[in-house]
Amino acid sequence: MSAAEGQHQYPALLEWATKELHSLNGISTFLAGRSQAADLPLLDARCSRQHFRLNRTNEGYSVESLSDNSPTYCNGVVLTGIEPIQHGTLIQAGASQFVFLERDDPTVCRSRMLEGVQEQSTQIERRSATENRDRTIFAAASREDENLTLEHNIPLSGQMLIGRDAERVAIHLPHAQVSRVHAQIALHDHFAEVCDLNSANGTYVNGTRITATVKIRQGDRVDIGPYALVFDGKSLRPHSRVDNVELACRSLTRVVKNRDNGQDLIILDNVSLVIRPREFVCLLGPSGSGKSTLLAALSARAPADQGNVTINGEDLYTNFDALKRDIAVVPQKDVLHDLLQLRTALRYTARLRLPPDSTSEEIDSAVADMLKTVSLDSRAGTLIGDLSGGQLKRASVANEIVNKPSLLFLDEATSGLDEQTDAEMMRLFRQIADGGKTVVCVTHTLANVEETCHRIVILADGGKLAFTGTPQEAKKYFGVDRLGSVYQILNSRPAAEWRELFLRHESYQRQIETTFAVDSNIEVPASPKQKQPLPDRLRLAARQTQLLSMRYLTILVADWRSLAMMLGQCVLVAFLIVLLFGDIYAKEFPYDAQQSARIMFLLAISALWFGCNNSAKEIVKERTIYAKERDVNLLAFSYLTSKVLLLGGISLFQVGLLLTIVKLGTGMVCGVGSCLMLFSLALTGVSLGLLISAASKTTDIAVTVVPLVLIPQIILSGSIAEVEGFAKFLSQLFIVAYWGYGGLVASLPPESVEFLNHANWSIWAPCLIIILHAVICLTVAMLVLQNSGSRDAVYGRAVDHWLRMARTKLEETIRSSKTARPQRR
């Protein structure tokens, strides 16, 4: 190109990252933003659809900021109106930097000029930091609609505290997921040091939760709540996910085994999507097209076997721990306790998910805001079980967004609702999206999709992407008058053909391929996951155990009928024992030792049954609730401990009442050892019941398993017949009633024991063995809880892969054995 031809490109904008020259020659207005209609499309989630505009006047060119959500910077200063620009002016929008050039400067290399402009911007920032060194740096500023926007840069100087308490910290991050004083950062010559200050939700460096002071260097990313802070050597470049989440997935594939023939079955086939900030997107398609599978893969609750998902450029699967609190999933099944008032349930959820330093006023304010958002403030005092279907769906949404996540997934949230309620819910989801959140919804009802959704994603059979775009574009693409007719059109061609057609379509090229062609500015490889420090885990476990125990006690008191039945059954059993045996001391001396042994056996089995029966349904009936809370920050240890404390207390009260009535009615002598033995049996029964409940998929299965577990306890206890040989080995290994019965008999008066088979027993050894059984049951139950429900992405992937391999190997072994088996003649 000649020099004269090159000059025709000027004036122009030079893009920093790509060194691409955008000519302004002959253009009076030049628009830059995320809108596809912009003269300069900005593929950056931090930019607005119309971000800034260049205007040509008689005096020259000027720049005008058009965004209310994200600022435009002119030479490092926030642009508040219209400013004239000159040769060499630096303009920044999000992470994109541009230099305005009136001419090609032959004396200065273009890259050297850019370096000079960058140094000019750095000097401006340094002067600003010096002038405001004693003032708090606000990384985000609140607006009337409560959306938060980040400033250009956060200069570092010495040691600086980070948190949400503006009066105590130097770097203010005002979000509910950030602790009051969250972390500290100290700047050194060529690096900085970051340490977490016992925050509730942790501080992450490159996706790894830090447990001590960590050095960070240029390019490292620090995640605090919904803020990603990238260290550039002297300052932090913030990228906020607060109401600013772009969700993207590339080549997502999920393969399962076909139960009919054992072959691989693809249920999600190489799906790539981009969902912009503040969009309400619906996943549509016929039954079995993989909508829920795609939703689970996008939310990392059931990761895809291949492909990746990113949130603002950060890989979700490898950074799940750092990002999961900014994601909410509302499942098809409602996940609230029916016996709690709506306000009470939301308050417990807020206390579990928000930092422990949140005051009661902050908790109440968060709950009130969510109730107002879903228009249920007038129903705050209503029992959840008394809410209508639509109100219950609204309550579920409020429960999941009480900690203010920026990404919301809804799985069949409108199923089972009438048409009017469906319309109300869809308008609510659109309102939430317009308020700043990115909302993704699976739905079968298309009546209100066109009116409310920004964009739709249509899947064909086998999880193949058939279309993504606006509802109007979908009707035009498929040649239909109404959206509901799309499903009929999909049946006219094979799913693979629909996918190939859309992959070649201009809409796919514009929406997806152009997005993935640009690398994220904040992508940092994640380090291996590390555990939270032990003191922090202990504090979190203690707090969660207290909150869960209080909530569980509130539920038990509200369900007073069930509580009365628990207490009434022990009175009934005690009355029957007294009715059957009477006063054993009123008979001729010496009294019948066998009668005493039979009473002890009934007491042992009753104590074990009380505990097991009380707890066998308590986990399985809350499985969905547990999985949801586990997705955020719930510890399996805390959840299980809260159950043990309350159910154990009830079972001990039952045993104490039973023992008191039987002792008064029969005159039987019961010492401290007998009481401890019965209490140990009751706690072991609770542990065994919780293990059954944790391992069962449904309440019916748990109820069925209880007698199957208790009947061997009766048969092999040694009370009906003396156990010997292999039966004795099994009894000693698995049957706690064997040890309980023997220990109780050994506690009887000497004149009784000598007639029985447990004369040489000690009561303390069986008691310790029974307690050991309880510990083993609780340990296994906790392992089951940790490995069930929703899992973190990396761990879940490994477990799923291992299970599929084991299942495949087993099926191959069975088939090979059938093939090798000789045929009968």
Coordinates of N, CA and C in Angstrom, one line a residue, residues 683-768:
L683 N -28.7 -44.3 70.4 CA -27.9 -43.5 69.5 C -27.4 -44.3 68.3
T684 N -27.1 -45.5 68.5 CA -26.7 -46.4 67.4 C -27.9 -46.6 66.4
G685 N -29.1 -46.7 67.0 CA -30.3 -46.8 66.1 C -30.4 -45.5 65.3
V686 N -30.2 -44.3 65.9 CA -30.2 -43.1 65.2 C -29.2 -43.1 64.0
S687 N -28.0 -43.5 64.3 CA -26.9 -43.6 63.3 C -27.3 -44.5 62.2
L688 N -27.8 -45.7 62.6 CA -28.2 -46.7 61.6 C -29.3 -46.1 60.7
G689 N -30.3 -45.5 61.3 CA -31.4 -44.9 60.5 C -30.9 -43.8 59.6
L690 N -30.0 -43.0 60.0 CA -29.5 -41.9 59.2 C -28.7 -42.5 58.0
L691 N -28.0 -43.6 58.3 CA -27.3 -44.3 57.2 C -28.3 -44.8 56.1
I692 N -29.3 -45.4 56.6 CA -30.4 -45.9 55.7 C -31.0 -44.7 54.9
S693 N -31.2 -43.7 55.6 CA -31.9 -42.5 55.0 C -30.9 -41.9 53.9
A694 N -29.7 -41.8 54.2 CA -28.7 -41.2 53.3 C -28.5 -42.1 52.1
A695 N -28.6 -43.4 52.2 CA -28.4 -44.3 51.1 C -29.6 -44.6 50.3
S696 N -30.8 -44.2 50.8 CA -32.0 -44.5 50.1 C -32.4 -43.4 49.1
K697 N -32.9 -43.8 48.0 CA -33.3 -42.8 47.0 C -34.7 -42.2 47.2
T698 N -35.6 -43.0 47.9 CA -36.9 -42.5 48.2 C -37.3 -42.8 49.6
T699 N -38.3 -42.1 50.1 CA -38.8 -42.4 51.5 C -39.4 -43.8 51.6
D700 N -40.0 -44.3 50.5 CA -40.6 -45.7 50.6 C -39.5 -46.7 50.7
I701 N -38.4 -46.5 50.0 CA -37.3 -47.5 50.2 C -36.7 -47.5 51.6
A702 N -36.6 -46.3 52.2 CA -36.1 -46.2 53.6 C -37.0 -46.9 54.5
V703 N -38.3 -46.7 54.4 CA -39.3 -47.3 55.3 C -39.2 -48.9 55.1
T704 N -39.0 -49.3 53.9 CA -38.9 -50.8 53.6 C -37.7 -51.4 54.2
V705 N -36.6 -50.6 54.2 CA -35.3 -51.2 54.7 C -35.3 -51.3 56.2
V706 N -36.0 -50.5 56.9 CA -35.9 -50.5 58.4 C -36.2 -51.8 59.0
P707 N -37.3 -52.5 58.7 CA -37.6 -53.8 59.2 C -36.5 -54.9 58.8
L708 N -36.0 -54.7 57.5 CA -35.0 -55.7 57.0 C -33.7 -55.6 57.8
V709 N -33.5 -54.4 58.4 CA -32.3 -54.2 59.2 C -32.6 -54.7 60.7
L710 N -33.8 -54.4 61.2 CA -34.1 -54.7 62.6 C -34.4 -56.2 62.8
I711 N -34.9 -56.9 61.9 CA -35.3 -58.3 62.1 C -34.0 -59.1 62.4
P712 N -32.9 -59.0 61.6 CA -31.7 -59.7 62.0 C -31.2 -59.4 63.4
Q713 N -31.4 -58.1 63.8 CA -31.0 -57.8 65.2 C -31.8 -58.6 66.2
I714 N -33.0 -58.9 65.9 CA -33.8 -59.7 66.8 C -33.4 -61.2 66.8
I715 N -33.2 -61.7 65.6 CA -32.9 -63.2 65.4 C -31.6 -63.5 66.0
L716 N -30.6 -62.7 65.7 CA -29.2 -63.0 66.1 C -28.7 -62.3 67.3
S717 N -29.7 -61.8 68.2 CA -29.3 -61.1 69.4 C -28.8 -62.1 70.5
G718 N -29.2 -63.4 70.4 CA -28.8 -64.4 71.4 C -29.9 -64.5 72.5
S719 N -31.0 -63.8 72.3 CA -32.1 -64.0 73.3 C -33.0 -65.1 73.0
I720 N -33.3 -65.3 71.7 CA -34.2 -66.4 71.3 C -33.5 -67.8 71.4
A721 N -32.3 -67.8 70.9 CA -31.5 -69.0 71.0 C -30.0 -68.7 71.0
E722 N -29.2 -69.5 71.6 CA -27.8 -69.2 71.7 C -27.2 -69.3 70.3
V723 N -26.4 -68.3 69.9 CA -25.8 -68.2 68.6 C -24.4 -68.9 68.7
E724 N -24.1 -69.7 67.7 CA -22.8 -70.4 67.7 C -22.2 -70.4 66.3
G725 N -21.0 -70.7 66.2 CA -20.3 -70.9 64.9 C -20.3 -69.6 64.1
F726 N -20.7 -69.7 62.8 CA -20.6 -68.6 61.9 C -21.7 -67.6 62.3
A727 N -22.8 -68.0 62.8 CA -23.9 -67.1 63.3 C -23.3 -66.2 64.4
K728 N -22.5 -66.8 65.2 CA -21.9 -66.0 66.3 C -20.9 -64.9 65.8
F729 N -20.2 -65.4 64.8 CA -19.2 -64.4 64.1 C -20.0 -63.2 63.5
L730 N -21.1 -63.5 62.8 CA -21.9 -62.4 62.2 C -22.5 -61.5 63.3
S731 N -22.9 -62.2 64.4 CA -23.5 -61.4 65.5 C -22.5 -60.4 66.1
Q732 N -21.3 -60.9 66.3 CA -20.3 -60.1 67.0 C -19.8 -59.0 66.0
L733 N -19.9 -59.2 64.7 CA -19.4 -58.2 63.8 C -20.5 -57.2 63.4
F734 N -21.8 -57.6 63.3 CA -22.8 -56.7 62.8 C -23.9 -56.4 63.7
I735 N -24.2 -57.2 64.6 CA -25.5 -57.2 65.4 C -25.2 -56.4 66.7
V736 N -25.6 -55.2 66.8 CA -25.5 -54.4 68.0 C -26.4 -54.9 69.1
A737 N -27.5 -55.5 68.7 CA -28.4 -56.1 69.7 C -27.8 -57.2 70.5
Y738 N -26.9 -57.9 69.8 CA -26.2 -59.0 70.5 C -25.4 -58.5 71.7
W739 N -24.7 -57.4 71.4 CA -23.8 -56.8 72.5 C -24.7 -56.1 73.5
G740 N -25.8 -55.5 73.0 CA -26.7 -54.8 74.0 C -27.4 -55.7 74.9
Y741 N -27.9 -56.8 74.3 CA -28.6 -57.8 75.2 C -27.6 -58.4 76.2
G742 N -26.4 -58.8 75.7 CA -25.5 -59.4 76.6 C -25.0 -58.4 77.7
G743 N -24.8 -57.2 77.4 CA -24.4 -56.2 78.4 C -25.5 -55.9 79.4
L744 N -26.7 -55.9 78.9 CA -27.9 -55.7 79.8 C -28.1 -56.8 80.8
V745 N -28.0 -58.0 80.3 CA -28.1 -59.2 81.1 C -27.0 -59.2 82.2
A746 N -25.8 -58.9 81.7 CA -24.6 -58.8 82.7 C -24.8 -57.8 83.8
S747 N -25.7 -56.8 83.6 CA -25.9 -55.8 84.6 C -27.0 -56.2 85.6
L748 N -27.6 -57.4 85.4 CA -28.6 -57.8 86.4 C -27.9 -58.3 87.7
P749 N -28.7 -58.4 88.8 CA -28.1 -58.9 90.0 C -27.4 -60.2 89.9
P750 N -26.4 -60.5 90.7 CA -25.6 -61.7 90.6 C -26.5 -63.0 90.7
E751 N -27.5 -63.0 91.5 CA -28.3 -64.2 91.6 C -29.1 -64.5 90.4
S752 N -29.2 -63.5 89.4 CA -29.9 -63.7 88.2 C -28.9 -64.2 87.1
V753 N -27.7 -63.5 87.1 CA -26.8 -63.7 86.0 C -26.3 -65.2 86.0
E754 N -26.1 -65.8 87.2 CA -25.5 -67.1 87.2 C -26.4 -68.1 86.5
F755 N -27.6 -67.9 86.3 CA -28.5 -68.8 85.6 C -28.5 -68.6 84.1
L756 N -27.8 -67.5 83.6 CA -27.8 -67.1 82.2 C -26.4 -67.4 81.6
N757 N -26.3 -67.1 80.3 CA -25.1 -67.4 79.6 C -24.1 -66.2 79.5
H758 N -24.4 -65.2 80.2 CA -23.6 -64.0 80.1 C -23.0 -63.6 81.5
A759 N -22.7 -64.6 82.3 CA -22.3 -64.4 83.7 C -20.9 -63.7 83.7
N760 N -20.1 -64.0 82.8 CA -18.7 -63.5 82.8 C -18.5 -62.3 81.9
W761 N -19.6 -61.7 81.5 CA -19.6 -60.5 80.6 C -19.3 -59.2 81.5
S762 N -18.7 -58.3 80.9 CA -18.6 -56.9 81.4 C -19.5 -56.0 80.6
I763 N -20.1 -55.1 81.3 CA -21.1 -54.2 80.6 C -20.4 -53.1 79.8
W764 N -19.1 -52.8 80.2 CA -18.5 -51.7 79.6 C -17.9 -52.0 78.2
A765 N -17.4 -53.2 78.0 CA -16.9 -53.6 76.7 C -18.0 -53.6 75.6
P766 N -19.2 -54.2 75.9 CA -20.2 -54.1 74.9 C -20.7 -52.7 74.6
C767 N -20.7 -51.9 75.7 CA -21.1 -50.5 75.5 C -20.1 -49.8 74.5
L768 N -18.8 -50.0 74.6 CA -17.9 -49.4 73.7 C -18.0 -49.9 72.3

